[in-house]
mmCIF file as Biopython writes it, N, C-alpha, C and O atoms, coordinates in Angstrom:
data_model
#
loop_
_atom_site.group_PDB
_atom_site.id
_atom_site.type_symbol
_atom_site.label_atom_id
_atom_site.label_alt_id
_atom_site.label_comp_id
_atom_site.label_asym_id
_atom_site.label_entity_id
_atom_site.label_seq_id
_atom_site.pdbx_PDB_ins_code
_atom_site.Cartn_x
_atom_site.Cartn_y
_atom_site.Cartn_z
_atom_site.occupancy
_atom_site.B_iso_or_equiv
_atom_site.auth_seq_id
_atom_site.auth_asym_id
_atom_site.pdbx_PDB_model_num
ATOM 1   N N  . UNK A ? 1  ? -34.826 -86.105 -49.413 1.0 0.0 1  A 1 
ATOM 2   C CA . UNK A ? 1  ? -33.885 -85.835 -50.471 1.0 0.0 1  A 1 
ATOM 3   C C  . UNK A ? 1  ? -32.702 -85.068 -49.871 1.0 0.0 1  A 1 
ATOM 4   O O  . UNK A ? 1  ? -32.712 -83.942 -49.375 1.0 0.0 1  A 1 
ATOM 5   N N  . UNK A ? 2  ? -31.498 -86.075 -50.050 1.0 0.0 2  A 1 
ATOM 6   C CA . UNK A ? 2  ? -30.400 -85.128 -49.701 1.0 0.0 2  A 1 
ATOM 7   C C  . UNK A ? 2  ? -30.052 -83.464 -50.210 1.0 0.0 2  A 1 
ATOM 8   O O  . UNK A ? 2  ? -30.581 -83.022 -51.229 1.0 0.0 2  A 1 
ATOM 9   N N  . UNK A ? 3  ? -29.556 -83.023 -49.769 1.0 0.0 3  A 1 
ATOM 10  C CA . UNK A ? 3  ? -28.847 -81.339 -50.228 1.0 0.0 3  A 1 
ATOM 11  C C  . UNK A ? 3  ? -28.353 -81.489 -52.231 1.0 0.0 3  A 1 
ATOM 12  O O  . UNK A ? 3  ? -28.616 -80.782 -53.204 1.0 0.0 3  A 1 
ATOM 13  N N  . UNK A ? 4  ? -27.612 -82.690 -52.058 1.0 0.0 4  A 1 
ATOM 14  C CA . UNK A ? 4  ? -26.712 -83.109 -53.237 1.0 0.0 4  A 1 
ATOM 15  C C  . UNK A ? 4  ? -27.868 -83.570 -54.208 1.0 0.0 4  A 1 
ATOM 16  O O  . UNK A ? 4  ? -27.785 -83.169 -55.369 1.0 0.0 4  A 1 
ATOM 17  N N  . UNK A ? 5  ? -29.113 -84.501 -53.805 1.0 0.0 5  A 1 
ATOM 18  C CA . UNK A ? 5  ? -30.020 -84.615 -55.347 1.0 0.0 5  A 1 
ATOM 19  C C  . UNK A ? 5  ? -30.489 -83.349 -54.948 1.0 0.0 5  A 1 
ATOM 20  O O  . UNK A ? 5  ? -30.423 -82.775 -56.035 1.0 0.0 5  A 1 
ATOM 21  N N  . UNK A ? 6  ? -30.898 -82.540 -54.188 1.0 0.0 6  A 1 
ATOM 22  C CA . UNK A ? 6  ? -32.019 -81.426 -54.508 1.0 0.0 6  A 1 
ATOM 23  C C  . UNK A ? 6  ? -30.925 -80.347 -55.618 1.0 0.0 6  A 1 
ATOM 24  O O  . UNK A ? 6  ? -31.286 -79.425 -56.351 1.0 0.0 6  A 1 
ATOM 25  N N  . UNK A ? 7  ? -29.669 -80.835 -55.406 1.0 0.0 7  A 1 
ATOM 26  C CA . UNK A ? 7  ? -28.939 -79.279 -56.155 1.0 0.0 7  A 1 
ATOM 27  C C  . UNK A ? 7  ? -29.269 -80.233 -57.957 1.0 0.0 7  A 1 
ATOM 28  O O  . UNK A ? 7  ? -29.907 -79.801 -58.918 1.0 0.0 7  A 1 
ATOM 29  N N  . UNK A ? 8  ? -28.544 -81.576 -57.810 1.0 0.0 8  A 1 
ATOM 30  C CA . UNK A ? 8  ? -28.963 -81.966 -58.924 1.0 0.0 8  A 1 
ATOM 31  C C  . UNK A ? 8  ? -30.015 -82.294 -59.452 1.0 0.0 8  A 1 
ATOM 32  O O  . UNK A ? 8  ? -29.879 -82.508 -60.657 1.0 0.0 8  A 1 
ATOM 33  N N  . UNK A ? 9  ? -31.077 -82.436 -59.046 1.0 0.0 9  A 1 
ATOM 34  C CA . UNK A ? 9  ? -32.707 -81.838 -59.358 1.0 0.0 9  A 1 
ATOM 35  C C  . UNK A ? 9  ? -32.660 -80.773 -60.018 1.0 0.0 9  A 1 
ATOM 36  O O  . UNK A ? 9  ? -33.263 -80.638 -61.083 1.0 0.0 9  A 1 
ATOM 37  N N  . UNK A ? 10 ? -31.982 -79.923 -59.515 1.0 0.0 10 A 1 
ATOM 38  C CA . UNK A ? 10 ? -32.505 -78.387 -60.029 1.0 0.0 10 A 1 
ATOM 39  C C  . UNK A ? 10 ? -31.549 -78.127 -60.557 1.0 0.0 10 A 1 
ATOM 40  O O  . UNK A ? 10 ? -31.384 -76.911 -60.453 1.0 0.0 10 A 1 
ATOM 41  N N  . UNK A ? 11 ? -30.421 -78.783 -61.339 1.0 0.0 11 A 1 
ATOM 42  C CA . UNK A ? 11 ? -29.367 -78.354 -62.254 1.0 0.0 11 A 1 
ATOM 43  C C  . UNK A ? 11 ? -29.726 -78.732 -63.721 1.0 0.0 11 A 1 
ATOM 44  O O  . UNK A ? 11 ? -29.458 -78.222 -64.809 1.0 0.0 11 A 1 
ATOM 45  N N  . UNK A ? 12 ? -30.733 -80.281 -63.167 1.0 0.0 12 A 1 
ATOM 46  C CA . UNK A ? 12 ? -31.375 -80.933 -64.456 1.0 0.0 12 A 1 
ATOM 47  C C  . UNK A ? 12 ? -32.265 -80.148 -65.046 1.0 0.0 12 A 1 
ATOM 48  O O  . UNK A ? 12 ? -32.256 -80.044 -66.272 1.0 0.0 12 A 1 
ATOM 49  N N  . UNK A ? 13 ? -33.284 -79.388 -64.176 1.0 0.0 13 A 1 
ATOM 50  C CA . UNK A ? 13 ? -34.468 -79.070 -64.713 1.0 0.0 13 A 1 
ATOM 51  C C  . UNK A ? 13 ? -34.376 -77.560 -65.323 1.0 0.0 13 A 1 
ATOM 52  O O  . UNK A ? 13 ? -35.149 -76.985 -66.089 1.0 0.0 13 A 1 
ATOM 53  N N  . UNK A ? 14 ? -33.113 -77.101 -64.691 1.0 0.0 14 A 1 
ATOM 54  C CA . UNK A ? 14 ? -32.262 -75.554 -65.821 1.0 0.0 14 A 1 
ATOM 55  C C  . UNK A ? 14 ? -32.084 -75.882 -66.815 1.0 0.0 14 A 1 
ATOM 56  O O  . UNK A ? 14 ? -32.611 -75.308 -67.769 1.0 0.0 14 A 1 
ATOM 57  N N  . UNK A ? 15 ? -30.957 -77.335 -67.011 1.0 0.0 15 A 1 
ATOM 58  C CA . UNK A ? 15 ? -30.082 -77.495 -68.119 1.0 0.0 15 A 1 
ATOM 59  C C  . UNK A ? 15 ? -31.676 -77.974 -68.833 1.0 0.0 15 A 1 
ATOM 60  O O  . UNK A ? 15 ? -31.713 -77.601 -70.006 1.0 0.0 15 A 1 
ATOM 61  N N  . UNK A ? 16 ? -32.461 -78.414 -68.571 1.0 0.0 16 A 1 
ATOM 62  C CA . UNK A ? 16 ? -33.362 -78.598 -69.857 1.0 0.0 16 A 1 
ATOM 63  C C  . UNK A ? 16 ? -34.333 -77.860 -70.322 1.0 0.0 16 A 1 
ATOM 64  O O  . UNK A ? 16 ? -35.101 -78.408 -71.113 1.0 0.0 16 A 1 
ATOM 65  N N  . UNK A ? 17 ? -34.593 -76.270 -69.924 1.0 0.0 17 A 1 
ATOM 66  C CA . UNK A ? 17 ? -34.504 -75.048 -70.069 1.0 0.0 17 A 1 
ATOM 67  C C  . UNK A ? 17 ? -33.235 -74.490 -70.806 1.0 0.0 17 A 1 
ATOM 68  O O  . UNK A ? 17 ? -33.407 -73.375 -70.312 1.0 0.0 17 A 1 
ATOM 69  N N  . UNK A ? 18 ? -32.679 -74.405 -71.182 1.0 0.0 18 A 1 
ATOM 70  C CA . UNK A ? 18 ? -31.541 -73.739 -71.761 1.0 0.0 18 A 1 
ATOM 71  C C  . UNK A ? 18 ? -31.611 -74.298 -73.213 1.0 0.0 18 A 1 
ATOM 72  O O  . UNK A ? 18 ? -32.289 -75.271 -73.543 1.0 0.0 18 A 1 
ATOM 73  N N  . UNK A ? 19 ? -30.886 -73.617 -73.969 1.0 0.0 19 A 1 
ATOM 74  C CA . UNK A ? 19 ? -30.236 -74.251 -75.250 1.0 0.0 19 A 1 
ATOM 75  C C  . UNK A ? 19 ? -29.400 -74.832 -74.867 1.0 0.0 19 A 1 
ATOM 76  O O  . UNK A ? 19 ? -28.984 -74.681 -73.719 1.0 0.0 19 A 1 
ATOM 77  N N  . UNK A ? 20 ? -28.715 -75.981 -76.016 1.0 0.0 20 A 1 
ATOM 78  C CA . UNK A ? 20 ? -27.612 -76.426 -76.017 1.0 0.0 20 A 1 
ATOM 79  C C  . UNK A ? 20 ? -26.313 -75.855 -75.792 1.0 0.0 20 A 1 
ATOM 80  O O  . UNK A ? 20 ? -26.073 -74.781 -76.344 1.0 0.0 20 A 1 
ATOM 81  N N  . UNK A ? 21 ? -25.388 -76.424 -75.035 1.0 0.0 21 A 1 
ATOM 82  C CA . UNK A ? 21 ? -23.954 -75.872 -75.415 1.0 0.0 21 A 1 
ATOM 83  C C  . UNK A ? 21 ? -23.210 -75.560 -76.433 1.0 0.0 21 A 1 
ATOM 84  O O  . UNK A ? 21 ? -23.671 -75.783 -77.553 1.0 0.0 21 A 1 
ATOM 85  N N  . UNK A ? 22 ? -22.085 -75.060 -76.322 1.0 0.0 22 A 1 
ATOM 86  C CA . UNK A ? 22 ? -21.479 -74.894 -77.866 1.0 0.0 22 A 1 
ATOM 87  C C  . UNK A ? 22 ? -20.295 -76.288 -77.489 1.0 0.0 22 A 1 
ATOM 88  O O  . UNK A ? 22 ? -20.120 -77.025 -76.519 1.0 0.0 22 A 1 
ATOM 89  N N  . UNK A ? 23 ? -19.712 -76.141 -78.738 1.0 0.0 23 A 1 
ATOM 90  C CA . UNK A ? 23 ? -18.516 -77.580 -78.139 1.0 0.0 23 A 1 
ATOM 91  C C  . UNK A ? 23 ? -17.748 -76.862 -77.435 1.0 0.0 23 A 1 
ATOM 92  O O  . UNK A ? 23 ? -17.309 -77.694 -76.642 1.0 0.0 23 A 1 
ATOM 93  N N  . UNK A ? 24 ? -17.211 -75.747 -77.136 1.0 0.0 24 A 1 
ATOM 94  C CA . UNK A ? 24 ? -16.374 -74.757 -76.053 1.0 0.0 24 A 1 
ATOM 95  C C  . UNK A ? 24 ? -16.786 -74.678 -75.010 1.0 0.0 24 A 1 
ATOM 96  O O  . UNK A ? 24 ? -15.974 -74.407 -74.126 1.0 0.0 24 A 1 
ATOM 97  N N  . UNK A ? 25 ? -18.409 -74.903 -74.589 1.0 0.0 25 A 1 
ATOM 98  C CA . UNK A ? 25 ? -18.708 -74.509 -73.482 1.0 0.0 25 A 1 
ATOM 99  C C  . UNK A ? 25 ? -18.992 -75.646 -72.868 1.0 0.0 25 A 1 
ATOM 100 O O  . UNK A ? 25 ? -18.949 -75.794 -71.647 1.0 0.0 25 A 1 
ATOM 101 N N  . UNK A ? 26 ? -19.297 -76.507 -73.688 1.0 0.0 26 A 1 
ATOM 102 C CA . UNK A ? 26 ? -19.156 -77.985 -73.265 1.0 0.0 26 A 1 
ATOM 103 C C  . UNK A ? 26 ? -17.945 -78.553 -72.464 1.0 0.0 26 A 1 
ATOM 104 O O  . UNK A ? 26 ? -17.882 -79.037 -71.334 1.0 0.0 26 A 1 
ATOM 105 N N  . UNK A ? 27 ? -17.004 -78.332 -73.429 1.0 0.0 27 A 1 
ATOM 106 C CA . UNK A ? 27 ? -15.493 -78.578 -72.569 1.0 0.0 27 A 1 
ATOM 107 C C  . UNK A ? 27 ? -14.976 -77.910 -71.012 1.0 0.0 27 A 1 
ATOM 108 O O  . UNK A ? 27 ? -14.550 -78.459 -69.996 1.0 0.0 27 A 1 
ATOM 109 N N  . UNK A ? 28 ? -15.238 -76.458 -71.364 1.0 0.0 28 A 1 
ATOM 110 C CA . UNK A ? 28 ? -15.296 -75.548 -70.021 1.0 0.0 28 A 1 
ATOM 111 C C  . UNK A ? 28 ? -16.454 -76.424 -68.722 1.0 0.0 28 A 1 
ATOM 112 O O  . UNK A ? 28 ? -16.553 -76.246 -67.508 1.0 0.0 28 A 1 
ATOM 113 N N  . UNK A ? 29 ? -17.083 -77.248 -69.539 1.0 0.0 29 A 1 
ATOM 114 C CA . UNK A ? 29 ? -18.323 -77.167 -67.687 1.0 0.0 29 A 1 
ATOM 115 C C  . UNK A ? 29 ? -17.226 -79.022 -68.227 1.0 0.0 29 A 1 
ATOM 116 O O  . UNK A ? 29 ? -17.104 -79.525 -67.110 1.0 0.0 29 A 1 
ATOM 117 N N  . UNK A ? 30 ? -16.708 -79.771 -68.981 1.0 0.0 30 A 1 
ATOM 118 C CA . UNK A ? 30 ? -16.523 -81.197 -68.556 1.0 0.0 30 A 1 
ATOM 119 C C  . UNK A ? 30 ? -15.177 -80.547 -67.596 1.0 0.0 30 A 1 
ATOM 120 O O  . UNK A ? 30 ? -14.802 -81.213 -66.631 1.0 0.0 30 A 1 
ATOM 121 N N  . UNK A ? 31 ? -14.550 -79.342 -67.893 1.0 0.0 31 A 1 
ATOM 122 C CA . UNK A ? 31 ? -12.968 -79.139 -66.741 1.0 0.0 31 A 1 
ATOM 123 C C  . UNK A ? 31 ? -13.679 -78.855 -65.414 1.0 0.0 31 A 1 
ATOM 124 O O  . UNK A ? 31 ? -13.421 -79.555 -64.435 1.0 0.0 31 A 1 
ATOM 125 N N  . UNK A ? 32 ? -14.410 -78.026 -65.358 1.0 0.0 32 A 1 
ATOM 126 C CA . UNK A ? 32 ? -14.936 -77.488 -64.046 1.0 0.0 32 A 1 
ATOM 127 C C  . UNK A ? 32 ? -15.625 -79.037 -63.338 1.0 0.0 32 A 1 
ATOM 128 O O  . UNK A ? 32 ? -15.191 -79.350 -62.229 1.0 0.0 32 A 1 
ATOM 129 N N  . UNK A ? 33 ? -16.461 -79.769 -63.863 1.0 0.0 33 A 1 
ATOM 130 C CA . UNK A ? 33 ? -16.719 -81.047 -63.201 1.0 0.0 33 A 1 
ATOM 131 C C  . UNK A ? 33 ? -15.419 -81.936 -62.679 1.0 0.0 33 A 1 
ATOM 132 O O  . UNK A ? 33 ? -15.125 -82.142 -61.501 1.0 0.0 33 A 1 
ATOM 133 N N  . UNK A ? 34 ? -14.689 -82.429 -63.899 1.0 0.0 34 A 1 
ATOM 134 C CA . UNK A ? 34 ? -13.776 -83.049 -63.092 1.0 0.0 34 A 1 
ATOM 135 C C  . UNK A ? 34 ? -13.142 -82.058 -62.005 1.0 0.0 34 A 1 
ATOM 136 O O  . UNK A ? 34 ? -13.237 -82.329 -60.808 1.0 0.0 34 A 1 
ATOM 137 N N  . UNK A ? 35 ? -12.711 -81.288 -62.304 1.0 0.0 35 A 1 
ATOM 138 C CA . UNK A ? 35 ? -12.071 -80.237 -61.024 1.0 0.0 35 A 1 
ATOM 139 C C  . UNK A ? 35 ? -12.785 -80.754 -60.012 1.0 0.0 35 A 1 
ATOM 140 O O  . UNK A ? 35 ? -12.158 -81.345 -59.133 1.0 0.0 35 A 1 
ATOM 141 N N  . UNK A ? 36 ? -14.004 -80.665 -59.928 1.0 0.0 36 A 1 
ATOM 142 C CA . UNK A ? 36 ? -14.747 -80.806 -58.745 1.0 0.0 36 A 1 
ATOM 143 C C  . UNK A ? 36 ? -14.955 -81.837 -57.874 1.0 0.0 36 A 1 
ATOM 144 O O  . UNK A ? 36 ? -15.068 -81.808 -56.648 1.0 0.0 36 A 1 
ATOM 145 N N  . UNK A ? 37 ? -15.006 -83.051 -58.892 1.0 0.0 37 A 1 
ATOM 146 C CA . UNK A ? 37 ? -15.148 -84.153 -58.579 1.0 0.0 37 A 1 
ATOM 147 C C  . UNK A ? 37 ? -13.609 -84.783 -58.348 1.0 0.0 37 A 1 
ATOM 148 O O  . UNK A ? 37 ? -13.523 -85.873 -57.782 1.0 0.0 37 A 1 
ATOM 149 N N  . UNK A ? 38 ? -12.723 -84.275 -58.671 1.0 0.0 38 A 1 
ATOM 150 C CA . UNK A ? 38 ? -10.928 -84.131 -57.878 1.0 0.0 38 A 1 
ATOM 151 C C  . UNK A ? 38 ? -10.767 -83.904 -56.734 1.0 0.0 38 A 1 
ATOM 152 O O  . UNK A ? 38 ? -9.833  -84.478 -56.174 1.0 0.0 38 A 1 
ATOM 153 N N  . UNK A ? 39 ? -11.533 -83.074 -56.050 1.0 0.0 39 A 1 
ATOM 154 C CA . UNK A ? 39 ? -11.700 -82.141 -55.103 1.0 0.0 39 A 1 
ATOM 155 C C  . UNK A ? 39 ? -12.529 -83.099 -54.256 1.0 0.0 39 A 1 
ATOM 156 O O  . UNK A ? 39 ? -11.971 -83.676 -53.323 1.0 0.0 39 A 1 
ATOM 157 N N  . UNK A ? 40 ? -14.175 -83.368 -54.580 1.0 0.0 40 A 1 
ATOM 158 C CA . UNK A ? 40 ? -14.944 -84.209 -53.863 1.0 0.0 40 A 1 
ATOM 159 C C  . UNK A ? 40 ? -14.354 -85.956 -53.419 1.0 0.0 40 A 1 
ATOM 160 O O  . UNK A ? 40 ? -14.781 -86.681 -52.520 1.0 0.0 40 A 1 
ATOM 161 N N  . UNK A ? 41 ? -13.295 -86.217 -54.385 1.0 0.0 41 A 1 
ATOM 162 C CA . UNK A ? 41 ? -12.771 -87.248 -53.935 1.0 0.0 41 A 1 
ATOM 163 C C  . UNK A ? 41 ? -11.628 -87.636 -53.028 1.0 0.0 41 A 1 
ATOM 164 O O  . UNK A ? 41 ? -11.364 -88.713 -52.493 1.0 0.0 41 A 1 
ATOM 165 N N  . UNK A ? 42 ? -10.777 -85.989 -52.993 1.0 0.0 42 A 1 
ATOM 166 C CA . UNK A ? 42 ? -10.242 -85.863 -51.874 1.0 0.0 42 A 1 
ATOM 167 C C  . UNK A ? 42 ? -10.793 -85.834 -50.558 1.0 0.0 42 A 1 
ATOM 168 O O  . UNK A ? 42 ? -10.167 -86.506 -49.738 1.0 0.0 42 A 1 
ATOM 169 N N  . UNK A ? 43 ? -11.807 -85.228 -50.143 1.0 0.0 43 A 1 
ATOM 170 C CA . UNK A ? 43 ? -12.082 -84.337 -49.391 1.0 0.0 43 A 1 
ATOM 171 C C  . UNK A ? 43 ? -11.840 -82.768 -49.323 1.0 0.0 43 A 1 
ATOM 172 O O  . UNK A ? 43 ? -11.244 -82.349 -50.316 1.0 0.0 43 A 1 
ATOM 173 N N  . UNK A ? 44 ? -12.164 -81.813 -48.385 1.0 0.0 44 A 1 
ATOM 174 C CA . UNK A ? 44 ? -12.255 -81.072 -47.971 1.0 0.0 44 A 1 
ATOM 175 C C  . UNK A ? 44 ? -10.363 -81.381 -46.428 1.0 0.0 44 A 1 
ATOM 176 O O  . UNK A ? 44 ? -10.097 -82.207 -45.554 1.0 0.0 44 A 1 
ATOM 177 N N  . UNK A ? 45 ? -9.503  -79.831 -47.149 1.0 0.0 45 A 1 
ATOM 178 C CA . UNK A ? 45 ? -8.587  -80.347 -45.705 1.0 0.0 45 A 1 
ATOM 179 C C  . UNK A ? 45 ? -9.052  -79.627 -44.689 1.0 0.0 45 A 1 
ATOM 180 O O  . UNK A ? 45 ? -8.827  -79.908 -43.512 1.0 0.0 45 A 1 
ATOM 181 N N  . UNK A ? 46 ? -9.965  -78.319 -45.212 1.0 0.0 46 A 1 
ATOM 182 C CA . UNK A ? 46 ? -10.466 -77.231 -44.078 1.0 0.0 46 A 1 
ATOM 183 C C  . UNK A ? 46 ? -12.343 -77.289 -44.317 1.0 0.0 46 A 1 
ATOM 184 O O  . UNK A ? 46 ? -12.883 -77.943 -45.209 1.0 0.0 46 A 1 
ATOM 185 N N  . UNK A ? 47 ? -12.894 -76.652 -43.541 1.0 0.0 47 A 1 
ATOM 186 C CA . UNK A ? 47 ? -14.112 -76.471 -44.125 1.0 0.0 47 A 1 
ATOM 187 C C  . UNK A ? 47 ? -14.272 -75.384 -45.315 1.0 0.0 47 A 1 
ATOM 188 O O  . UNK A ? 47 ? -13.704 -74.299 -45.443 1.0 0.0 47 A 1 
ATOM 189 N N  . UNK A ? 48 ? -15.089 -75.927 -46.025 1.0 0.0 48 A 1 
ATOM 190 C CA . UNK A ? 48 ? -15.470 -75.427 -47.097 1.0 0.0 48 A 1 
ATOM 191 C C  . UNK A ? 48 ? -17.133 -74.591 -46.830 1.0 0.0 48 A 1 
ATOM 192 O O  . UNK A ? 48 ? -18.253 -75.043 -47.068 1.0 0.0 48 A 1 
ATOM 193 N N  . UNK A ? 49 ? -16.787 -73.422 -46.334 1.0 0.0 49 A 1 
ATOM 194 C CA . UNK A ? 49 ? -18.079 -72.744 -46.028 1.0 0.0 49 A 1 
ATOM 195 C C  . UNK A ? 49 ? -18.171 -71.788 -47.060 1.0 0.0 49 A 1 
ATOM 196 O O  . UNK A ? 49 ? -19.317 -71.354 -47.174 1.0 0.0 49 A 1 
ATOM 197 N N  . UNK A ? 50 ? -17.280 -71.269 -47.921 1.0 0.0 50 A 1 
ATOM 198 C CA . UNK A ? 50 ? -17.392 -70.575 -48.767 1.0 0.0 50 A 1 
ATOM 199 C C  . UNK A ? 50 ? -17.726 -71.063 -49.661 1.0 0.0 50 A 1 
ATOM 200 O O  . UNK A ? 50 ? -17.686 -70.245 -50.580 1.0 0.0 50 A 1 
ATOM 201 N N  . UNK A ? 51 ? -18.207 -72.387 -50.119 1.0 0.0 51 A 1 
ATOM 202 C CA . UNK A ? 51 ? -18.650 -73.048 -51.011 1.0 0.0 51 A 1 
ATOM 203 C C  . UNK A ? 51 ? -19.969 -72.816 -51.081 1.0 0.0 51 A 1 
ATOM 204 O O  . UNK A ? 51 ? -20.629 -72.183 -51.905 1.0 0.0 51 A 1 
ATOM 205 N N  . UNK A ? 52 ? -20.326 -73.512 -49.936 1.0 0.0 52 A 1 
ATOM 206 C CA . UNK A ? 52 ? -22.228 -73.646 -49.769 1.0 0.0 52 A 1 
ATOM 207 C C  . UNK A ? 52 ? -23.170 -72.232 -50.109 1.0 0.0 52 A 1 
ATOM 208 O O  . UNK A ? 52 ? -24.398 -72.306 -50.057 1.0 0.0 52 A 1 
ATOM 209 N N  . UNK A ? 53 ? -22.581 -71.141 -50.407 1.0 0.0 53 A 1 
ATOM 210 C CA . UNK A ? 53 ? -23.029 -69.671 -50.973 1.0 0.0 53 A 1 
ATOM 211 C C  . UNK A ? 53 ? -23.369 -69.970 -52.506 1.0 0.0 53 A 1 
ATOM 212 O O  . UNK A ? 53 ? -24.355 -69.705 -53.193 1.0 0.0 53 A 1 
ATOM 213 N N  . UNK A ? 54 ? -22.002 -70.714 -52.807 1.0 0.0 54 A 1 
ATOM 214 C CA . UNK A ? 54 ? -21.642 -70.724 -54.612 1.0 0.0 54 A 1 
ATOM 215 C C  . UNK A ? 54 ? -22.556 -71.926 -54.964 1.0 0.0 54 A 1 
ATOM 216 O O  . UNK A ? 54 ? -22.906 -71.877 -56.143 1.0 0.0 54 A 1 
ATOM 217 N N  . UNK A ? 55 ? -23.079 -73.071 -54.231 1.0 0.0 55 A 1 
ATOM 218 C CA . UNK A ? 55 ? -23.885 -74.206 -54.742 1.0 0.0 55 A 1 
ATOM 219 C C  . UNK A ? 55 ? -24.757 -73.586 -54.980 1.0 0.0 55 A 1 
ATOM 220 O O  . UNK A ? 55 ? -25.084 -73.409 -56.153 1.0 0.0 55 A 1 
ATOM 221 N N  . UNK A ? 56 ? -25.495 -72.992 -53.860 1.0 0.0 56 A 1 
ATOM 222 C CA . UNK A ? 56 ? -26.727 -72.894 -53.480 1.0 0.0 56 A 1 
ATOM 223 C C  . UNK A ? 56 ? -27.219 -72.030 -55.334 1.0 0.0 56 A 1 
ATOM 224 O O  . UNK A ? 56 ? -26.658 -71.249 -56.102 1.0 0.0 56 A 1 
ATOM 225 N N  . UNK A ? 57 ? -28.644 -72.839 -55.302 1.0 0.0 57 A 1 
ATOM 226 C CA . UNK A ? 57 ? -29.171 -72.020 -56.723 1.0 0.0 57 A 1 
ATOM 227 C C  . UNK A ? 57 ? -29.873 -70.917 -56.300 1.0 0.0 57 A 1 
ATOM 228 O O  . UNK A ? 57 ? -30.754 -70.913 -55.440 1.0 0.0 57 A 1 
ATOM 229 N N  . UNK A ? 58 ? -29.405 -69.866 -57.007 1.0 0.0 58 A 1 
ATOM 230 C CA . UNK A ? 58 ? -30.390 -68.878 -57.274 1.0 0.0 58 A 1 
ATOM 231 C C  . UNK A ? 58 ? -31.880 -68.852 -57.923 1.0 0.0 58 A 1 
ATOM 232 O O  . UNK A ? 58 ? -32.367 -69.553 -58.810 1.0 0.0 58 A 1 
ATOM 233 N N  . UNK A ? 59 ? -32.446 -67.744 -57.126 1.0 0.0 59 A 1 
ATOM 234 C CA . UNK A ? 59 ? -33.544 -67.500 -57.929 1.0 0.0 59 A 1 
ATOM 235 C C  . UNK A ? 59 ? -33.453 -67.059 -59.836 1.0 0.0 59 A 1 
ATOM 236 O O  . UNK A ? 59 ? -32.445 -66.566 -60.342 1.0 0.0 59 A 1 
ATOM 237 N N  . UNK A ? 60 ? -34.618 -67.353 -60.543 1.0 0.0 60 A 1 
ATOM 238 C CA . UNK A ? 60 ? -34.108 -67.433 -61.800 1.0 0.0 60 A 1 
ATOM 239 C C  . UNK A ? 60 ? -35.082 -66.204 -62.021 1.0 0.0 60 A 1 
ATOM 240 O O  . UNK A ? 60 ? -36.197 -66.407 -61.543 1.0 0.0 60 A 1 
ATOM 241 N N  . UNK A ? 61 ? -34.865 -64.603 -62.825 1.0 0.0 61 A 1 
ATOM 242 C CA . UNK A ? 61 ? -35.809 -63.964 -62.920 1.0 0.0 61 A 1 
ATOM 243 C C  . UNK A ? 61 ? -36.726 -64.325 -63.539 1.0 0.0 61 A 1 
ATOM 244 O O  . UNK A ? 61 ? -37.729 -63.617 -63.625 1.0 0.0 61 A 1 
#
């Protein structure tokens, strides 16, 4: 399993732990995706090492 399903593995199995969104917070995570996926379709012009801190999931208490 790549890096990319193991993060989305474990983004699925939060989000279906959680309550639902509100329609506000919904909108806030559809901007932050496309952002991202803007970004992932460019590329990277430098390395992005300060990223791989912010993917990475935390432990959940």
């Amino acid at each position: 399993m790549s890096r990319e399903q193991g993060l989305r593995a474990w983004a699925a199995a939060l989000a279906a732990e959680l309550p639902p969104l509100t329609s506000s917070q919904a909108a806030a995570v559809a901007r932050i995706a496309a952002r991202l996926n803007a970004i992932h379709s460019q590329g990277p012009a430098e390395p992005a090492s300060h990223l791989d801190d912010a993917a990475a999931p935390s432990p959940v208490p």
